Tab-separated table of N, CA and C in Angstrom:
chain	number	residue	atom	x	y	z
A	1147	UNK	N	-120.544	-47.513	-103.546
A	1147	UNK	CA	-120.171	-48.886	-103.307
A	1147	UNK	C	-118.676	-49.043	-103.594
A	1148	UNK	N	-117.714	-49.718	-102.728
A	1148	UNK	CA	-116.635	-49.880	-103.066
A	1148	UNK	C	-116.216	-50.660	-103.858
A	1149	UNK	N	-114.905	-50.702	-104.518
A	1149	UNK	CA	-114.833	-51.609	-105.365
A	1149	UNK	C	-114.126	-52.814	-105.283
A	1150	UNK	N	-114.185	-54.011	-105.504
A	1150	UNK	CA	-113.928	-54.918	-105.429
A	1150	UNK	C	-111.939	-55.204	-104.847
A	1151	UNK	N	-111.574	-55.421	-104.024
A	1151	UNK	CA	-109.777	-55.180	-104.275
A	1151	UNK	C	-109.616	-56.686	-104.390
A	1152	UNK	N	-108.858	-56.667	-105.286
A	1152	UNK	CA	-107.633	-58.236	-105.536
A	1152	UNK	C	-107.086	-58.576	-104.492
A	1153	UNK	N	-107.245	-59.681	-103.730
A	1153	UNK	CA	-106.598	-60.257	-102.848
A	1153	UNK	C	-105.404	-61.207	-103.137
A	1154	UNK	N	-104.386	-61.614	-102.359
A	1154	UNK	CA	-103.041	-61.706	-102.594
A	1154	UNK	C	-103.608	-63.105	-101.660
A	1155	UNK	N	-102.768	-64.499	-102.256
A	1155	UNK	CA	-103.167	-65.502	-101.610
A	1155	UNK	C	-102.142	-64.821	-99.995
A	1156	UNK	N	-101.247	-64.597	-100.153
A	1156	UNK	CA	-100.727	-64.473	-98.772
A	1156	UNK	C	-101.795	-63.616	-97.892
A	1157	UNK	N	-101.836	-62.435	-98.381
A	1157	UNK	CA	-102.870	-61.723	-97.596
A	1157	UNK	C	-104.505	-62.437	-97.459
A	1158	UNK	N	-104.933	-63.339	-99.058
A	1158	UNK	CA	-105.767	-64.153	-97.986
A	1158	UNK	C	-105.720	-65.023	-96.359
A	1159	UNK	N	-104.294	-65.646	-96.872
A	1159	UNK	CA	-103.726	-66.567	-95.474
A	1159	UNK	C	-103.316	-65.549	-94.560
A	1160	UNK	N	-103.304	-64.340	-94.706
A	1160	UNK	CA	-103.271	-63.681	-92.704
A	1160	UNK	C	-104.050	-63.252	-92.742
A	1161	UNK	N	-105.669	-63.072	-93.570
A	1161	UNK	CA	-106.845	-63.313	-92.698
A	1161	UNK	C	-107.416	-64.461	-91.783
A	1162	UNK	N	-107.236	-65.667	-92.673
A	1162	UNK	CA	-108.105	-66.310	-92.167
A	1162	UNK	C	-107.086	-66.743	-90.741
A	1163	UNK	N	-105.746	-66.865	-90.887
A	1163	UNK	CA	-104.805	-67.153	-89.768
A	1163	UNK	C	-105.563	-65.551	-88.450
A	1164	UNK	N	-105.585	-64.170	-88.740
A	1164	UNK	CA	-106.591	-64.193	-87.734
A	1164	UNK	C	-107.492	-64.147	-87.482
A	1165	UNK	N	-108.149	-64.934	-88.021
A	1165	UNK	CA	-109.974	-65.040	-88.132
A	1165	UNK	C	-109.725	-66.279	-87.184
A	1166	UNK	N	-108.569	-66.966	-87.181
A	1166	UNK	CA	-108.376	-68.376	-86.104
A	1166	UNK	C	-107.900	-67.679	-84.776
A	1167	UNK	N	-106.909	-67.277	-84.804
A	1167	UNK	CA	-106.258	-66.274	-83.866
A	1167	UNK	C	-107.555	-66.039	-82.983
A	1168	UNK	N	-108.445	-64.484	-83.643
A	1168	UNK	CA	-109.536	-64.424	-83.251
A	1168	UNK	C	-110.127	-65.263	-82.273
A	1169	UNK	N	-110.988	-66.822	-83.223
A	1169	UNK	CA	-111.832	-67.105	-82.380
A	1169	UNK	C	-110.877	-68.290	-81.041
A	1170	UNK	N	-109.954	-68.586	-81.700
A	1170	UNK	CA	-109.151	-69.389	-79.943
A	1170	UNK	C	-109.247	-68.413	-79.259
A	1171	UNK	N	-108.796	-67.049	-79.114
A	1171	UNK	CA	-108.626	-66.253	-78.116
A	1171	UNK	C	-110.191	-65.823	-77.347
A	1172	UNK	N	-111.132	-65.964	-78.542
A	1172	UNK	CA	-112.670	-65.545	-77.976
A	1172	UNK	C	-113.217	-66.861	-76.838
A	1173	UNK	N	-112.701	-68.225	-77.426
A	1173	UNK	CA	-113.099	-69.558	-77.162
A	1173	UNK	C	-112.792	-69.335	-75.327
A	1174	UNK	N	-111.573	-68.572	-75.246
A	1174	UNK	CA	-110.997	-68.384	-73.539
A	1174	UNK	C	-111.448	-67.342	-72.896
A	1175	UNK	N	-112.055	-66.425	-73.697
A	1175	UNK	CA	-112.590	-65.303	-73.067
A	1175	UNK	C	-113.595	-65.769	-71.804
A	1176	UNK	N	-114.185	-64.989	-70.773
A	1176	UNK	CA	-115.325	-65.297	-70.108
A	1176	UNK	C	-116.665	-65.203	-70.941
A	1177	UNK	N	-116.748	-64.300	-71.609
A	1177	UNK	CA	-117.667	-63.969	-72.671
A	1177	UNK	C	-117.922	-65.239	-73.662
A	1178	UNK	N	-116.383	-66.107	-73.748
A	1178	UNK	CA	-116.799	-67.128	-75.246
A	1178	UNK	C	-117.184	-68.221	-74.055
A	1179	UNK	N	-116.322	-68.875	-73.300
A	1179	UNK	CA	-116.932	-69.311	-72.103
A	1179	UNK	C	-118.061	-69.819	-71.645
A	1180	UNK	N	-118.687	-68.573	-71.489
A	1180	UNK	CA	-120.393	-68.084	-71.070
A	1180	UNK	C	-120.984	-68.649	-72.278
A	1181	UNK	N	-120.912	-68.331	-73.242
A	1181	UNK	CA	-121.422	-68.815	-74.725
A	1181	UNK	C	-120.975	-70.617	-74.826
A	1182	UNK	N	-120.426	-70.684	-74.488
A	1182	UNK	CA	-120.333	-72.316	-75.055
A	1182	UNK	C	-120.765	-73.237	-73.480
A	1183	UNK	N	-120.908	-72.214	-72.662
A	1183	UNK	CA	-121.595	-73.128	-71.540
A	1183	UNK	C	-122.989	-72.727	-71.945
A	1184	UNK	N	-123.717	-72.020	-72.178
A	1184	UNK	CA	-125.159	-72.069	-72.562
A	1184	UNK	C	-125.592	-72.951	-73.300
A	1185	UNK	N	-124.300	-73.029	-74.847
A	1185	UNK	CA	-124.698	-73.504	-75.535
A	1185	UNK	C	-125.036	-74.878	-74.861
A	1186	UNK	N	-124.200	-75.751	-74.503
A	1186	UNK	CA	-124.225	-77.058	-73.629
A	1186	UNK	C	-125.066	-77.127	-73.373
A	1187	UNK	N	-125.740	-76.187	-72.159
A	1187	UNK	CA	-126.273	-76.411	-71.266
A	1187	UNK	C	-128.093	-76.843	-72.277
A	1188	UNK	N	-127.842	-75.863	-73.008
A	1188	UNK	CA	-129.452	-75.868	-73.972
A	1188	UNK	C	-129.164	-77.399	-74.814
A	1189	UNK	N	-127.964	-77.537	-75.086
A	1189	UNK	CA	-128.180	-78.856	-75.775
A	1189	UNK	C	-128.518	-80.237	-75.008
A	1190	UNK	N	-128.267	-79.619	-73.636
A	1190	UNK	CA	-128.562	-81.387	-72.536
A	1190	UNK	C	-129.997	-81.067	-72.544
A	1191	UNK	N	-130.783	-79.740	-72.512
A	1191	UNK	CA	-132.037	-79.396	-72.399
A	1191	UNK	C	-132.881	-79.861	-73.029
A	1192	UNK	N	-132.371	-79.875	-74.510
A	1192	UNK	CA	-133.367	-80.132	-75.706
A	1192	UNK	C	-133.005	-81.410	-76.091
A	1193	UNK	N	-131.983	-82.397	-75.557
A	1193	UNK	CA	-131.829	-83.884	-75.594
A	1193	UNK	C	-132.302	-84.653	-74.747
A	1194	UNK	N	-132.758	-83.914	-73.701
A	1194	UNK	CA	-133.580	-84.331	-72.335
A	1194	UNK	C	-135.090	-84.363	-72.678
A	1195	UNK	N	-135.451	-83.523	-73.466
A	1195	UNK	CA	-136.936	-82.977	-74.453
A	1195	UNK	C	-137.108	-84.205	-75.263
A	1196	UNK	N	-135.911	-84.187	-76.026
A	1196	UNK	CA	-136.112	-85.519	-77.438
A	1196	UNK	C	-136.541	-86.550	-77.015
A	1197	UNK	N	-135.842	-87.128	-75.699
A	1197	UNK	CA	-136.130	-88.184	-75.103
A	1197	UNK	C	-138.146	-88.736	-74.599
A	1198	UNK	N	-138.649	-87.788	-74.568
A	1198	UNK	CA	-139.755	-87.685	-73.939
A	1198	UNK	C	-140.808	-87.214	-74.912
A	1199	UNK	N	-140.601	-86.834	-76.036
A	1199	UNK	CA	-141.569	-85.908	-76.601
A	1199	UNK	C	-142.234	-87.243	-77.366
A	1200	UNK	N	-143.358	-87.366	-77.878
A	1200	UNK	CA	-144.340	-88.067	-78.372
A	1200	UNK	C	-143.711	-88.330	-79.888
A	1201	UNK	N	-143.332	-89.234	-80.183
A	1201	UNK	CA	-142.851	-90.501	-81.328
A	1201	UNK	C	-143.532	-89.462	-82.429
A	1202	UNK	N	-144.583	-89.761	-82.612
A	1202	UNK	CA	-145.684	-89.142	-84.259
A	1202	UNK	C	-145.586	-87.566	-83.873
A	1203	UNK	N	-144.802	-86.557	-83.046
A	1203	UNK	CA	-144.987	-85.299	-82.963
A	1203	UNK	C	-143.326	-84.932	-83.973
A	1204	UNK	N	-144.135	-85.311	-85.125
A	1204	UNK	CA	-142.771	-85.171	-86.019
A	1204	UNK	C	-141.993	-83.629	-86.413
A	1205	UNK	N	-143.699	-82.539	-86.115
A	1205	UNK	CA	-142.789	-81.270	-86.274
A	1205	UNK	C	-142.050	-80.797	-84.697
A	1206	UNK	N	-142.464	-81.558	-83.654
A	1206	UNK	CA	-141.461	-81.106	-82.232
A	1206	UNK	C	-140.407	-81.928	-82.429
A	1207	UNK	N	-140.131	-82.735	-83.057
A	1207	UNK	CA	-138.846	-83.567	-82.964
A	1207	UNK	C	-138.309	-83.293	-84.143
A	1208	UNK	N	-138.568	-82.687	-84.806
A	1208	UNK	CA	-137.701	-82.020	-85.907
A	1208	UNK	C	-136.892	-80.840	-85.109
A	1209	UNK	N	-138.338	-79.538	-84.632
A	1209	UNK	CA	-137.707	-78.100	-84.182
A	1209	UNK	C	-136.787	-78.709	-82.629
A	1210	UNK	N	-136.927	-79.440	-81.934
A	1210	UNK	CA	-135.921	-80.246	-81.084
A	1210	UNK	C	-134.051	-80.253	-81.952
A	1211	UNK	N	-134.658	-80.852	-82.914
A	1211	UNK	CA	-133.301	-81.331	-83.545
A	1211	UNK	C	-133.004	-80.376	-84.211
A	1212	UNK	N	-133.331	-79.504	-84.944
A	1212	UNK	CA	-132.844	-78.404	-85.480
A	1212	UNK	C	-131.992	-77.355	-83.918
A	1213	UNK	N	-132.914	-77.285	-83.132
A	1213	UNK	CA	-132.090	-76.048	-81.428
A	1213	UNK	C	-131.342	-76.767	-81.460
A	1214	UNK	N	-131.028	-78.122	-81.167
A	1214	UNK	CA	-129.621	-79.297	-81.034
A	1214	UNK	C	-128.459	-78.617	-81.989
A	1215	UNK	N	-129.113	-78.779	-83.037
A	1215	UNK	CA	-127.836	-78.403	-84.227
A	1215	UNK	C	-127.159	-76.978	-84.150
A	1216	UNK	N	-128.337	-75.794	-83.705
A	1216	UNK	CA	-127.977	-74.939	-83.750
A	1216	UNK	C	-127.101	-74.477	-82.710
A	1217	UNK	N	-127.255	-74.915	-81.516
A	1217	UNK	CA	-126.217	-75.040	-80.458
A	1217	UNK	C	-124.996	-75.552	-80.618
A	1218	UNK	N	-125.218	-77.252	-81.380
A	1218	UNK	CA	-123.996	-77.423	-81.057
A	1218	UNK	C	-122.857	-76.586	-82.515
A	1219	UNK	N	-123.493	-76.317	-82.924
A	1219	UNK	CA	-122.706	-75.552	-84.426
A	1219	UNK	C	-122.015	-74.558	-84.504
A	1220	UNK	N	-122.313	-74.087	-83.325
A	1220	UNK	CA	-121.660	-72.390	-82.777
A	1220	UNK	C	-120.206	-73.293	-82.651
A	1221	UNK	N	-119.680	-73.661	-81.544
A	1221	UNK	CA	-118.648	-74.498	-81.032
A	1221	UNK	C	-117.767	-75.178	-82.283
A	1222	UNK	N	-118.269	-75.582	-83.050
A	1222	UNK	CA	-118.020	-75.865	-84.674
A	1222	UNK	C	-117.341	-75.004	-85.441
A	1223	UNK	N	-118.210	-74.338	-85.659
A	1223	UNK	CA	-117.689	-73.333	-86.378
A	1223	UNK	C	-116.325	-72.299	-85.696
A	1224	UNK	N	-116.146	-72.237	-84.833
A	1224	UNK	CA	-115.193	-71.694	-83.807
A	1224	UNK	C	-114.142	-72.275	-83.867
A	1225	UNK	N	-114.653	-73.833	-83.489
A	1225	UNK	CA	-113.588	-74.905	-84.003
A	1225	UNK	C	-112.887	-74.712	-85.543
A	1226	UNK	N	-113.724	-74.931	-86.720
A	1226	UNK	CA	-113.072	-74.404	-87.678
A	1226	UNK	C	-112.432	-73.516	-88.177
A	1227	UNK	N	-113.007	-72.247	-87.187
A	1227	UNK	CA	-111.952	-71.019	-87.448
A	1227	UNK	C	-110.727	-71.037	-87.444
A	1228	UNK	N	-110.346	-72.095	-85.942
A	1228	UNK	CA	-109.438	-71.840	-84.897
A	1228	UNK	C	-108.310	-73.096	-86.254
A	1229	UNK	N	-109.013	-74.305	-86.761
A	1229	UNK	CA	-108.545	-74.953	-87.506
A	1229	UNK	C	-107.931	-74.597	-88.678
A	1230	UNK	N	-108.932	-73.714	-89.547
A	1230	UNK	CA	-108.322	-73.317	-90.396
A	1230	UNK	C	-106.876	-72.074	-90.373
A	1231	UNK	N	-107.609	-71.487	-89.640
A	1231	UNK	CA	-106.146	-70.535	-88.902
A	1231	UNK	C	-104.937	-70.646	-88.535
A	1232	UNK	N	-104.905	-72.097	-88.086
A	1232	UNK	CA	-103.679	-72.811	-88.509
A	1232	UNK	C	-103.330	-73.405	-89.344
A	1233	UNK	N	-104.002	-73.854	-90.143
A	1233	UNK	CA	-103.274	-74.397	-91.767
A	1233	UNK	C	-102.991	-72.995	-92.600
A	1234	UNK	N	-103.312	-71.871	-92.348
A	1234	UNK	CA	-103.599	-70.948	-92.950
A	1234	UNK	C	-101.844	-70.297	-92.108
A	1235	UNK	N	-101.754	-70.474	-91.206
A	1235	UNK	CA	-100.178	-70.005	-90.419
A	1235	UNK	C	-99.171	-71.005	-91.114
A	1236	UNK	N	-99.556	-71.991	-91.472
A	1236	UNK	CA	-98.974	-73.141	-92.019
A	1236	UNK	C	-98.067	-72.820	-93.345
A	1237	UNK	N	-99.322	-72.585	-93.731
A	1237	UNK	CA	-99.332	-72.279	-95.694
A	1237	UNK	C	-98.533	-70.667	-95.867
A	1238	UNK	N	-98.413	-69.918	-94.599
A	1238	UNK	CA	-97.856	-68.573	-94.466
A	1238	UNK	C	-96.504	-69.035	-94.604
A	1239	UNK	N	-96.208	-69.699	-94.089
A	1239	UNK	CA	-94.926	-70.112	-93.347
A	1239	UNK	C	-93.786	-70.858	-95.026
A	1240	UNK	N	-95.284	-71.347	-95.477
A	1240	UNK	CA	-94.219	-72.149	-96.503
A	1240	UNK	C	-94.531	-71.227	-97.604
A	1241	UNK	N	-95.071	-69.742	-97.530
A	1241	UNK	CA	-95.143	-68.988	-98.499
A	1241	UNK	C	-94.083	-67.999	-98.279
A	1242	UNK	N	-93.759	-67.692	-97.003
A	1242	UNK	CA	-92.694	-67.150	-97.387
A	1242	UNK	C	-90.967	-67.627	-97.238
A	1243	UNK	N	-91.374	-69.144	-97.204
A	1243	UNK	CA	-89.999	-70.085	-97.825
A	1243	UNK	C	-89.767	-69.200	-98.797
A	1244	UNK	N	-90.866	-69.354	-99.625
A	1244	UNK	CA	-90.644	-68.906	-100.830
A	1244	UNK	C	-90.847	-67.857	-101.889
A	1245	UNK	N	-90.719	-66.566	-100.576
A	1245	UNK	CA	-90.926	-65.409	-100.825
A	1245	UNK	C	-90.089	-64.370	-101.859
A	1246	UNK	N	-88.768	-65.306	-101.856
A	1246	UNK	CA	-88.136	-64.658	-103.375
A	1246	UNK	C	-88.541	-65.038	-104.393
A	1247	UNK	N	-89.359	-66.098	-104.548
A	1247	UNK	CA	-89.346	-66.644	-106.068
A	1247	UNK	C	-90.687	-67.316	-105.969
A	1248	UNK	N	-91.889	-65.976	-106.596
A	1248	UNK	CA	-93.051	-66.262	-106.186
A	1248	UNK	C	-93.639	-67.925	-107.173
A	1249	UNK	N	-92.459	-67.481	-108.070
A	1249	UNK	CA	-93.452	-68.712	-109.409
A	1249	UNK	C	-92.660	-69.977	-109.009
A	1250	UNK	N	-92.120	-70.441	-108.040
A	1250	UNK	CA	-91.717	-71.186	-107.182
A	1250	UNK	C	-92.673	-72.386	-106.297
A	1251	UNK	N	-93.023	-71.335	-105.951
A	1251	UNK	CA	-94.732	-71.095	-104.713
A	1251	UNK	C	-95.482	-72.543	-105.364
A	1252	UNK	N	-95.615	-73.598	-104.677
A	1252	UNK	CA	-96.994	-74.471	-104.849
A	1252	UNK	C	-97.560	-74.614	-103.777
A	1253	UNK	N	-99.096	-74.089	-103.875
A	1253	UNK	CA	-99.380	-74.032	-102.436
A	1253	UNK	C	-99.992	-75.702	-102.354
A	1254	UNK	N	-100.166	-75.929	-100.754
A	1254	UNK	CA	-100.080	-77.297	-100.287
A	1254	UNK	C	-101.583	-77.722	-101.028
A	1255	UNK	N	-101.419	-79.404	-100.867
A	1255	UNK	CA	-102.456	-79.913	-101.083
A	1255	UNK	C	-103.765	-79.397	-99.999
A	1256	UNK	N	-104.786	-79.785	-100.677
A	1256	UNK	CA	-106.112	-79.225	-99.970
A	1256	UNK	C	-106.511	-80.504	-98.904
A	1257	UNK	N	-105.512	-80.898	-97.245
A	1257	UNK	CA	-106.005	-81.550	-96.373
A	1257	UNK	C	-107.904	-81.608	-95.813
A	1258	UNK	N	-108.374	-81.140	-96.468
A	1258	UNK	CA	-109.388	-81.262	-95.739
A	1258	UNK	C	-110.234	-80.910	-94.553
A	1259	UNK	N	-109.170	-78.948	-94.336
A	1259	UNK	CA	-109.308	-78.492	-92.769
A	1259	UNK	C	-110.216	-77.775	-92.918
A	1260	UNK	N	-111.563	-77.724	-93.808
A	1260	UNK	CA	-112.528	-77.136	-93.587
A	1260	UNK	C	-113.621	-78.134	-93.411
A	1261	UNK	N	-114.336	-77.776	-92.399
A	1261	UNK	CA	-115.457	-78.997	-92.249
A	1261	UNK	C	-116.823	-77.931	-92.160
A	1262	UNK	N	-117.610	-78.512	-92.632
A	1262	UNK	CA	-118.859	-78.297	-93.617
A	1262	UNK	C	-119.873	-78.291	-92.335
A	1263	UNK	N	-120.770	-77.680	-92.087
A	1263	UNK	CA	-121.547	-77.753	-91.196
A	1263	UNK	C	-122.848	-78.841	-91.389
A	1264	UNK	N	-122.825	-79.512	-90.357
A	1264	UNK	CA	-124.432	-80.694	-90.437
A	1264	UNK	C	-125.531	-80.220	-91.554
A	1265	UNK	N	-126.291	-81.066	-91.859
A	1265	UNK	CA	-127.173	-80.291	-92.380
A	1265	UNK	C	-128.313	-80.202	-91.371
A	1266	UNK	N	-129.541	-79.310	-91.873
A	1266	UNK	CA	-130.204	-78.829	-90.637
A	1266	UNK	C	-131.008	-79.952	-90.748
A	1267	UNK	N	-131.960	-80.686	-89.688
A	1267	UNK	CA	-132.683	-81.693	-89.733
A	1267	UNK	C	-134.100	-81.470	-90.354
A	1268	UNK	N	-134.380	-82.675	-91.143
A	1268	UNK	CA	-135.645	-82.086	-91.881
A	1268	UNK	C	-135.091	-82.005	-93.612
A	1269	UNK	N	-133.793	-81.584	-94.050
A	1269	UNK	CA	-132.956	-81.154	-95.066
A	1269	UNK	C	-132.967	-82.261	-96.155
């Protein structure tokens, strides 16, 4: 098992900057594309379902709303990658302002560029 390595806030911030990188560039691919048109496409499917399914069929309108979430969450989370990846280019940028004089360094306030996924329905 390997052992644990110390991460460097900078070298945290050029992961997650390309873990954003990453998924914008996947988001344009034909491949990410294809994936976020399915996803759609299953979410008009199973909102077209909700609409119709029987009121008291509380475990189909739960597993309804749970495929909903899970579709639209992919796109989300992609989104957040792509979000955080830039606050994360951000925070690079003003880290190495201040790359001579590390005890200098305050890293920025915590804006709020991570967003938390729905909870699953039923939760």
């Amino acid at each position: 098992m390997p052992q644990r390595q110390e991460v460097t806030p900078q070298k945290y911030e050029r992961i997650r900057a390309e873990l954003g990188a990453d998924a914008e560039m996947f988001k344009r691919t034909k491949l990410g594309q294809y994936i976020m048109d399915r996803c759609a496409h299953n979410v008009e499917q199973f909102q077209n379902e909700l609409k119709v399914i029987d009121c008291d069929d509380a475990k189909g309108i739960r597993t309804l709303q749970n495929e909903i979430w899970k579709h639209e969450a992919f796109g989300l989370w992609l989104d957040d990658a792509i979000a955080s990846g830039g606050a994360a280019m951000q925070n690079l940028e003003a880290m190495e302002a201040y790359d001579e004089d590390e005890n200098n360094y305050v890293p920025p306030e915590d804006d709020g560029d991570y967003v938390s996924p729905p909870e699953l329905p039923g939760e």
